[in-house]
CSV table of C-alpha atoms in Angstrom, one decimal:
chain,number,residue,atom,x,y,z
S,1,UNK,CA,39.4,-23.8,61.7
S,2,UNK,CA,35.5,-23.5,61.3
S,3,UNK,CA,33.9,-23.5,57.5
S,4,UNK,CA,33.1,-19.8,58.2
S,5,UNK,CA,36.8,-18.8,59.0
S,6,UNK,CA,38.2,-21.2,56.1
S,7,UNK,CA,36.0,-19.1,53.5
S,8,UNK,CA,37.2,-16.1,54.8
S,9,UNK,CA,40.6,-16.9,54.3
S,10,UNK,CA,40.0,-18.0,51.0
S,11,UNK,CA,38.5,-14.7,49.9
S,12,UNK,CA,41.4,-13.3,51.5
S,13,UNK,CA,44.3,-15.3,49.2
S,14,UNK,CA,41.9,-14.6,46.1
S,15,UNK,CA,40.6,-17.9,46.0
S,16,UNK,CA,37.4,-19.7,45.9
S,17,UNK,CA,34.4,-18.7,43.7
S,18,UNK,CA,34.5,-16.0,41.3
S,19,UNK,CA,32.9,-12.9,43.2
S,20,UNK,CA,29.7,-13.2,40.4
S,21,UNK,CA,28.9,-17.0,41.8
S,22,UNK,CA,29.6,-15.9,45.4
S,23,UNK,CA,26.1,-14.0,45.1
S,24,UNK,CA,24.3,-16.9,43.9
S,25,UNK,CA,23.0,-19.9,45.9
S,26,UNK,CA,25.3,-22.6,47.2
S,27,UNK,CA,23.4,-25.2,44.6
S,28,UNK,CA,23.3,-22.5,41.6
S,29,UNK,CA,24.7,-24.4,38.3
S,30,UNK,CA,26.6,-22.6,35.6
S,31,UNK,CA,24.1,-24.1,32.8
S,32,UNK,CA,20.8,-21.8,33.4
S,33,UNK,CA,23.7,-19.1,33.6
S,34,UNK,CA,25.1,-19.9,29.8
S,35,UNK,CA,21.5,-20.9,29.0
S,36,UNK,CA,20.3,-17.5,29.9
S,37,UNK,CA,23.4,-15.5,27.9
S,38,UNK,CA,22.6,-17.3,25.1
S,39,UNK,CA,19.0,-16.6,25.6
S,40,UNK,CA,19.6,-12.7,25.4
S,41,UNK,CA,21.9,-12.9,22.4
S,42,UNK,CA,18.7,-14.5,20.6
S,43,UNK,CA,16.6,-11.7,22.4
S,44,UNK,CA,19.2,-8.8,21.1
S,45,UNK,CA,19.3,-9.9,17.1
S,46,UNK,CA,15.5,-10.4,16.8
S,47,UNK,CA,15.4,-6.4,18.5
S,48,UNK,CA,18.3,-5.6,15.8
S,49,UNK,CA,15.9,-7.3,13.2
S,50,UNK,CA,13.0,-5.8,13.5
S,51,UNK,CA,14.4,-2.5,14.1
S,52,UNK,CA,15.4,-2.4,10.3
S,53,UNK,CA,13.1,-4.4,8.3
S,54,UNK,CA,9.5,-4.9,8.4
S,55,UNK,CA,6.6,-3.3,9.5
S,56,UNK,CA,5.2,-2.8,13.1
S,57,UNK,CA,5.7,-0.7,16.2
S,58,UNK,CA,9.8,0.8,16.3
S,59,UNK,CA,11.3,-1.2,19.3
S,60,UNK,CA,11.4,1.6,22.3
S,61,UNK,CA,9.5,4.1,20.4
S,62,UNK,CA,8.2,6.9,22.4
S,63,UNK,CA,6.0,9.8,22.4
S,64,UNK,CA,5.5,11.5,19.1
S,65,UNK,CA,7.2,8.9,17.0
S,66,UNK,CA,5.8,7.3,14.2
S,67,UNK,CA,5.1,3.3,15.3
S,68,UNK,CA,3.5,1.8,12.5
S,69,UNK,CA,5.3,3.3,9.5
S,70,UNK,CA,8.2,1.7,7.2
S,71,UNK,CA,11.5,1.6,8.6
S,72,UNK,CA,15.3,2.1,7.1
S,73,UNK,CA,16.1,-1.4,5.5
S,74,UNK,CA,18.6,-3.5,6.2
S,75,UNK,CA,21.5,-3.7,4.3
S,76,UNK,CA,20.6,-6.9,2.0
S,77,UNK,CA,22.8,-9.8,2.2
S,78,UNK,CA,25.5,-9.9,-0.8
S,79,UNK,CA,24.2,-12.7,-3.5
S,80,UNK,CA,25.9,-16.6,-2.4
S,81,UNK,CA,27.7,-17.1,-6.1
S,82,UNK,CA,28.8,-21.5,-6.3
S,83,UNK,CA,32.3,-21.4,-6.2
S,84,UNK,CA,33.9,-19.5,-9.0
S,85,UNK,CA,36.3,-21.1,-11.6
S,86,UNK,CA,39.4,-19.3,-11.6
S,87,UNK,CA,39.9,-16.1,-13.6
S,88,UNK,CA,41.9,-16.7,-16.0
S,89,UNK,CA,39.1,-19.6,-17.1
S,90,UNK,CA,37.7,-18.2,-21.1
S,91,UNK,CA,34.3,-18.2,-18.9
S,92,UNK,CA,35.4,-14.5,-17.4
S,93,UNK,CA,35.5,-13.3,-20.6
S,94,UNK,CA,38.9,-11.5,-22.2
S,95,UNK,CA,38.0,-7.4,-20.6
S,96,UNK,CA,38.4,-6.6,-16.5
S,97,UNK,CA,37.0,-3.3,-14.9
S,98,UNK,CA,37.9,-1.0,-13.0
S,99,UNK,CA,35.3,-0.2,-9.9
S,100,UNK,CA,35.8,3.0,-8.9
S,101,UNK,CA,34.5,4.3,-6.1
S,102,UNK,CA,34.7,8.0,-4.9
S,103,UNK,CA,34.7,7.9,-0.9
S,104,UNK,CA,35.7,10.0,2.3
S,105,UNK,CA,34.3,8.9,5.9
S,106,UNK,CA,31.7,6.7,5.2
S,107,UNK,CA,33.6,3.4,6.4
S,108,UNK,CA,30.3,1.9,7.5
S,109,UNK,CA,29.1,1.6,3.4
S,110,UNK,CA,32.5,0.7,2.3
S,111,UNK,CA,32.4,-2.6,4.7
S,112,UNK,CA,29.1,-3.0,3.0
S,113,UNK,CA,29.7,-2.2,-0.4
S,114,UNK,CA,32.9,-4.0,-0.9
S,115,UNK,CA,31.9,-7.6,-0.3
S,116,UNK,CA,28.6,-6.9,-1.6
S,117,UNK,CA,29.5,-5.9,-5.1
S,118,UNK,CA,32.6,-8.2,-5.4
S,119,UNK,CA,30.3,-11.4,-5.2
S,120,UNK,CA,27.9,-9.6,-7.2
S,121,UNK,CA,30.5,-9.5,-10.0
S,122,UNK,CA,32.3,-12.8,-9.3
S,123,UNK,CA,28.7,-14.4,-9.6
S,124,UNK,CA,28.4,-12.8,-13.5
S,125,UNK,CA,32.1,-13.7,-14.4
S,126,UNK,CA,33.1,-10.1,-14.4
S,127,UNK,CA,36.8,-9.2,-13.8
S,128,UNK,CA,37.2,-7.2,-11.5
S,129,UNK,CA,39.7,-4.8,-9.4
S,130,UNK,CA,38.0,-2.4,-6.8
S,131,UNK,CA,39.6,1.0,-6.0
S,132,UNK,CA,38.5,2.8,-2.8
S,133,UNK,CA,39.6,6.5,-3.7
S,134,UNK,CA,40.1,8.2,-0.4
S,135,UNK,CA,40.5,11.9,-0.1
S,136,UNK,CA,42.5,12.5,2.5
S,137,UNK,CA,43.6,16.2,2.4
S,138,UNK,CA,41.5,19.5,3.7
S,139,UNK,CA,39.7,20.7,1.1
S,140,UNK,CA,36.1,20.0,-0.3
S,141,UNK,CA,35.0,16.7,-1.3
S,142,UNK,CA,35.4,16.2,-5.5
S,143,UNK,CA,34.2,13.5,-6.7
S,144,UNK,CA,34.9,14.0,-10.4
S,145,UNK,CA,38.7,14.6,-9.6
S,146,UNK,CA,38.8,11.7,-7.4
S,147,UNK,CA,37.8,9.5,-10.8
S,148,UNK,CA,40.1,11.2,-12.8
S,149,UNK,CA,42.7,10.2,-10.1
S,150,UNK,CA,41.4,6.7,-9.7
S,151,UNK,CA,41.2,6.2,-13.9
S,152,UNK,CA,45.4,7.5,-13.8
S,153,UNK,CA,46.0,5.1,-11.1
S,154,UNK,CA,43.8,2.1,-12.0
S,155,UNK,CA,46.8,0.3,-13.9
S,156,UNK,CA,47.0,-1.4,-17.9
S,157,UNK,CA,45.6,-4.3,-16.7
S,158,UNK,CA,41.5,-3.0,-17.0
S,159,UNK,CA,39.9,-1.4,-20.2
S,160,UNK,CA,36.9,0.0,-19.0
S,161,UNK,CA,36.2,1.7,-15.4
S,162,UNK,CA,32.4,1.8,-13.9
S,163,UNK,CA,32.0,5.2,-12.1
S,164,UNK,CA,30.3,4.0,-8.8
S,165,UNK,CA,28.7,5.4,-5.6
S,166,UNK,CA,29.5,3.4,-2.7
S,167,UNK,CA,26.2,4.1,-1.0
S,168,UNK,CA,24.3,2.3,-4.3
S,169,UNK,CA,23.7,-1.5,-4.5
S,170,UNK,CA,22.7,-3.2,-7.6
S,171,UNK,CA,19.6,-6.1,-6.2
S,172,UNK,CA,18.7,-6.9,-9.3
S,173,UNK,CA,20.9,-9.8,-10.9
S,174,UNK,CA,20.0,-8.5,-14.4
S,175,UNK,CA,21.9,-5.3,-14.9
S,176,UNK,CA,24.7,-5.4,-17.1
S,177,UNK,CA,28.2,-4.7,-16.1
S,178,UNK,CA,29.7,-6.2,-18.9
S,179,UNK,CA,32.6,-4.0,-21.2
S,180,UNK,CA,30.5,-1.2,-22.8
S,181,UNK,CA,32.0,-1.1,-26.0
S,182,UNK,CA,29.1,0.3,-28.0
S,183,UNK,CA,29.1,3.5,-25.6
S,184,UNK,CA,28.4,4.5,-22.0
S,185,UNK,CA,25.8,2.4,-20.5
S,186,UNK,CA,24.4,3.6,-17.2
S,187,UNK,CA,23.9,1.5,-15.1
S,188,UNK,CA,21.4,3.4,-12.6
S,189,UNK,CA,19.0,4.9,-15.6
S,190,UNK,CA,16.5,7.6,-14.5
S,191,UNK,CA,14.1,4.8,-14.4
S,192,UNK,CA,15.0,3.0,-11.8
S,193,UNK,CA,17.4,4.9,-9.7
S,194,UNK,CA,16.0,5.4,-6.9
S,195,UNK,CA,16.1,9.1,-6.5
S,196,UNK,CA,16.4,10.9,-9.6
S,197,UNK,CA,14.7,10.5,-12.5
S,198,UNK,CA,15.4,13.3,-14.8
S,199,UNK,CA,16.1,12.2,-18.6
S,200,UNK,CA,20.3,14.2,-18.6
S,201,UNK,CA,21.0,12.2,-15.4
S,202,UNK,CA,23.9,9.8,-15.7
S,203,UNK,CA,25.3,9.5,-11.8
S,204,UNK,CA,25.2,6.4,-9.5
S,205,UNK,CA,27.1,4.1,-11.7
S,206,UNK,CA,28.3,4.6,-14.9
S,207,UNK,CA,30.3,2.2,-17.3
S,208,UNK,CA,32.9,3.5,-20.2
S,209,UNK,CA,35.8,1.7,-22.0
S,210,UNK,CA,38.6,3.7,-20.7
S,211,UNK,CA,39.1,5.2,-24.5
S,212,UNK,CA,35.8,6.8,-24.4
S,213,UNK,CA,36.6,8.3,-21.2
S,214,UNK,CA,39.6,9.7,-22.5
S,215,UNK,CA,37.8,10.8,-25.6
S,216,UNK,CA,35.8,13.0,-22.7
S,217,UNK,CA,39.0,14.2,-21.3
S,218,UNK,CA,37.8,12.9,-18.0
S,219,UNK,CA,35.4,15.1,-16.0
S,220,UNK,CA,35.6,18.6,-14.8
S,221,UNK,CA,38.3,19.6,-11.6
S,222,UNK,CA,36.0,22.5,-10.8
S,223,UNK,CA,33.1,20.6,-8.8
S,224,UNK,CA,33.7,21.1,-5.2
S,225,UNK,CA,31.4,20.1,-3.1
S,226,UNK,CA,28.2,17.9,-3.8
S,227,UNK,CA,26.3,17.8,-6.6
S,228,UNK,CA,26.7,18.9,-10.8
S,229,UNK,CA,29.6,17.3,-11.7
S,230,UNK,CA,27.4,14.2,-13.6
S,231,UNK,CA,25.4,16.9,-15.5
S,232,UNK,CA,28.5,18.3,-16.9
S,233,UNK,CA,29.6,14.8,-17.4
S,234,UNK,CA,26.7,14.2,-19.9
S,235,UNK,CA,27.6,17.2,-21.6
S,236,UNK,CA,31.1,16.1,-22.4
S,237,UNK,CA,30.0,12.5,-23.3
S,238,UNK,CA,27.2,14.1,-26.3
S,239,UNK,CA,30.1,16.5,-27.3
S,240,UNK,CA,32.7,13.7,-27.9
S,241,UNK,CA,29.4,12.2,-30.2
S,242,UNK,CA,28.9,9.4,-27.7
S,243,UNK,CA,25.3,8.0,-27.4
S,244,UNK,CA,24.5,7.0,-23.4
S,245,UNK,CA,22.6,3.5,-23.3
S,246,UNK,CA,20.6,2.2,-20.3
S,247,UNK,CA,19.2,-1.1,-19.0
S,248,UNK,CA,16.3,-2.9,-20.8
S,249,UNK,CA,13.6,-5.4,-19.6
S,250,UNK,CA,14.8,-4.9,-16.3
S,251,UNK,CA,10.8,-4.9,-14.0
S,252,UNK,CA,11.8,-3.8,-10.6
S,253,UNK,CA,11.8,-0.5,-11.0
S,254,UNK,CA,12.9,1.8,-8.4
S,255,UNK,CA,13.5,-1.2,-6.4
S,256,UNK,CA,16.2,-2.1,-8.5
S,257,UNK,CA,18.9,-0.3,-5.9
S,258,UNK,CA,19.3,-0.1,-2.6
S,259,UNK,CA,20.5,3.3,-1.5
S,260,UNK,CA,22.3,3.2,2.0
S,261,UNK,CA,22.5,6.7,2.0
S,262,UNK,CA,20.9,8.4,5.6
S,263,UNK,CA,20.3,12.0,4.8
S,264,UNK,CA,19.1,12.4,8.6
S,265,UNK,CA,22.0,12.2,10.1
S,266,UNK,CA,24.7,12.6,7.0
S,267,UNK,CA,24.4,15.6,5.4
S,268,UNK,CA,25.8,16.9,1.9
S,269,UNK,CA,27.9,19.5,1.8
S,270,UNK,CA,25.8,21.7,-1.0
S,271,UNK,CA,27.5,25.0,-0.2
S,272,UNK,CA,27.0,27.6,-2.7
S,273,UNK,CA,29.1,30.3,-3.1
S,274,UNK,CA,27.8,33.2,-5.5
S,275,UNK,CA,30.8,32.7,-8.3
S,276,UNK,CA,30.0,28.5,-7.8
S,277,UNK,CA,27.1,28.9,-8.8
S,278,UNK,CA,27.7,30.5,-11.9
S,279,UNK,CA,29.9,28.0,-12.6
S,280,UNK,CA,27.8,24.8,-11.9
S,281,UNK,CA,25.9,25.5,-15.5
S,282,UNK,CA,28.7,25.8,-17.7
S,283,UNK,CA,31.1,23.1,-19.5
S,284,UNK,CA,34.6,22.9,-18.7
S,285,UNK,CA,36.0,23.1,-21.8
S,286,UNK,CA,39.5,23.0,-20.8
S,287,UNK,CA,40.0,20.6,-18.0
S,288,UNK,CA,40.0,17.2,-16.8
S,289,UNK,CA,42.1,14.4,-17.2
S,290,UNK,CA,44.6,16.9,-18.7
S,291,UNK,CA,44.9,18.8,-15.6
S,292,UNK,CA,43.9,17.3,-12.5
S,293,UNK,CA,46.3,17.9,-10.0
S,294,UNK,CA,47.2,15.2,-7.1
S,295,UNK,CA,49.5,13.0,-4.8
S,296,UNK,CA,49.0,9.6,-3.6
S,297,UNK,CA,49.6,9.6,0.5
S,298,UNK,CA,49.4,5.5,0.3
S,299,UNK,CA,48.0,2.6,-1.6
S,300,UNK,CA,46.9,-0.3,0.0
S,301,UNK,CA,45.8,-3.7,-0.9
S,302,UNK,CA,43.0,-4.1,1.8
S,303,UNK,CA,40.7,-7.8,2.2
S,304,UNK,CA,37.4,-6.8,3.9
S,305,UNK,CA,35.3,-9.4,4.4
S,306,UNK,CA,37.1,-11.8,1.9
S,307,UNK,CA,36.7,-9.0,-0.8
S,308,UNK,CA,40.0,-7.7,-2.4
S,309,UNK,CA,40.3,-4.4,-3.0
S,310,UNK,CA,43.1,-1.4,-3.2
S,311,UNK,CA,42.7,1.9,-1.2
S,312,UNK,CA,43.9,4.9,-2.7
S,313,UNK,CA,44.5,7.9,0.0
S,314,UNK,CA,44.5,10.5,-2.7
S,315,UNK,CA,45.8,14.1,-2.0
S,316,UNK,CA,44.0,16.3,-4.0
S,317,UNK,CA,45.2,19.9,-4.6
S,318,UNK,CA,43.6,23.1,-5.2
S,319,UNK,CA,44.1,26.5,-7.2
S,320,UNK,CA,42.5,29.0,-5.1
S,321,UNK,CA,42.5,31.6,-7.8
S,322,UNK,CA,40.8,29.2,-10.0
S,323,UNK,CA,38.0,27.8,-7.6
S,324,UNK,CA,38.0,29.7,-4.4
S,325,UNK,CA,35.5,27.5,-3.5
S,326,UNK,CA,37.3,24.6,-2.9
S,327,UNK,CA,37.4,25.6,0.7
S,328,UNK,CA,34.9,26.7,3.3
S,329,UNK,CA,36.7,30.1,3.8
């Protein structure tokens, strides 16, 4: 049998060459090959790079697009802490918080934000137990009732709770999240949260012994939807006589956080519905901790990254007499 007839029976029985070799030259070695694959992997994370840091023309930018301006950062790396003594070492300090973190659909932050913050707080010896509080059923997003949940469900073993956005990372190593026993300290002050900077504001995170929240009764059931619950918030903490305290000799300014927020292409839901917005003014003088109502689907101890935390899929339930807007109708 000729070499011609004894390659054609190979092909035949499936053997010889993979079919991607058989289209190179006879003398073609697989080293330029795997040189090459690795030299497009280098190629494809300097493109990923510079297409979220820096300055400089957007990679593939075309007509009408801006080429020279600032783009969306990239996530920043979480802090390298030395290895940690264990925690029961005096060096942790005798208190433990709570993280709690209002979420739904945003799994990109949350593989983020998880690692992130838990060697943030390992690095400053702070105890710590993160809660990823998951709403799960149909109706709008609540983020006050989803701390009220995660403060009834965060267990004996932590006395104070920070009230956290999971789309808001602390850069500076400074900031205090040590147990705020002289009152609520907030953590992203007016001054250098990022995007609001009004003098009442006390979202983005927010640190309380877990008797001064209860002193509050919690926060108000009613807010559906984005937005207002935090200004009701401050009202309860002055009417419980509680003074709010914020960061000091802290230099960096708005660049304090990183927001990972991308209003672009995730947008709030800041539906208004005529009786809503009545509503969104006053104080909810009767509910709260008292009277949120829920179920818990699941809990789950979840590792991401190396970073412990527990994942609350939280059913929260509505009185449609009380706050018909608590759906889209």
């Amino acid at each position: 049998m000729g070499p011609a007839r004894r390659r054609a029976a190979l092909r035949l029985r499936g053997g010889g060459s993979p079919p991607l070799l058989g289209l190179l030259p006879g003398r073609f070695s697989i080293f330029p090959l795997f040189f090459l694959a690795l030299l497009l992997g280098f190629a494809s994370l300097l493109w990923l790079q510079l297409s979220c840091s820096g300055e400089g023309p957007v990679p593939g930018g075309g007509v009408g697009q801006s080429r020279g301006g600032p783009r969306q950062p990239c996530p920043p790396q979480a802090p390298q802490p030395p290895p940690a003594p264990p925690e029961d070492e005096p060096s942790w300090g005798p208190h433990r918080l709570a993280l709690l973190v209002p979420f739904r659909e945003r799994f990109e932050e949350l593989l983020t934000f998880v690692p992130y913050m838990h060697r943030f707080l390992s690095k400053k010896r702070i105890r710590h137990h993160i809660f990823i509080l998951n709403q799960v059923d149909h109706f709008r997003f609540n983020r006050a009732s989803l701390i009220n949940v995660g403060f009834l469900e965060s267990g004996n073993d932590t006395d104070y709770i920070a009230m956290h956005d999971v789309d808001l990372l602390p850069l500076n190593e400074q900031l205090d999240y040590s147990f705020p026993e002289a009152g609520p300290f907030h953590v992203a002050s007016p001054e250098l949260h990022p995007l609001y900077h009004y003098k009442t504001y006390v979202g983005g995170i927010l640190l309380l012994t877990k008797q001064h929240y209860e002193m509050c009764n919690g926060m108000s059931n009613r807010f559906w939807g984005w937005g207002r619950e935090d200004d009701e918030f401050y009202r309860r903490i002055k009417g419980a006589g509680l003074q709010v305290r914020r960061p000091s000799g802290i230099t960096t300014g708005y660049e304090t956080f990183q927001h990972l927020h991308d209003p672009a292409w995730r947008k709030r839901d800041q539906k208004r519905i005529a009786a809503q917005k009545q509503e969104q003014f006053k104080v909810d003088r009767e509910g709260g901790l008292n009277n949120v109502r829920y179920g818990i689907e699941s809990r789950t101890a979840l590792n991401v990254a190396g970073a412990p935390c527990t994942v609350l899929n939280i059913l929260l339930d509505c009185d449609t007499s009380e706050t018909p807007w608590c759906t889209f109708g």
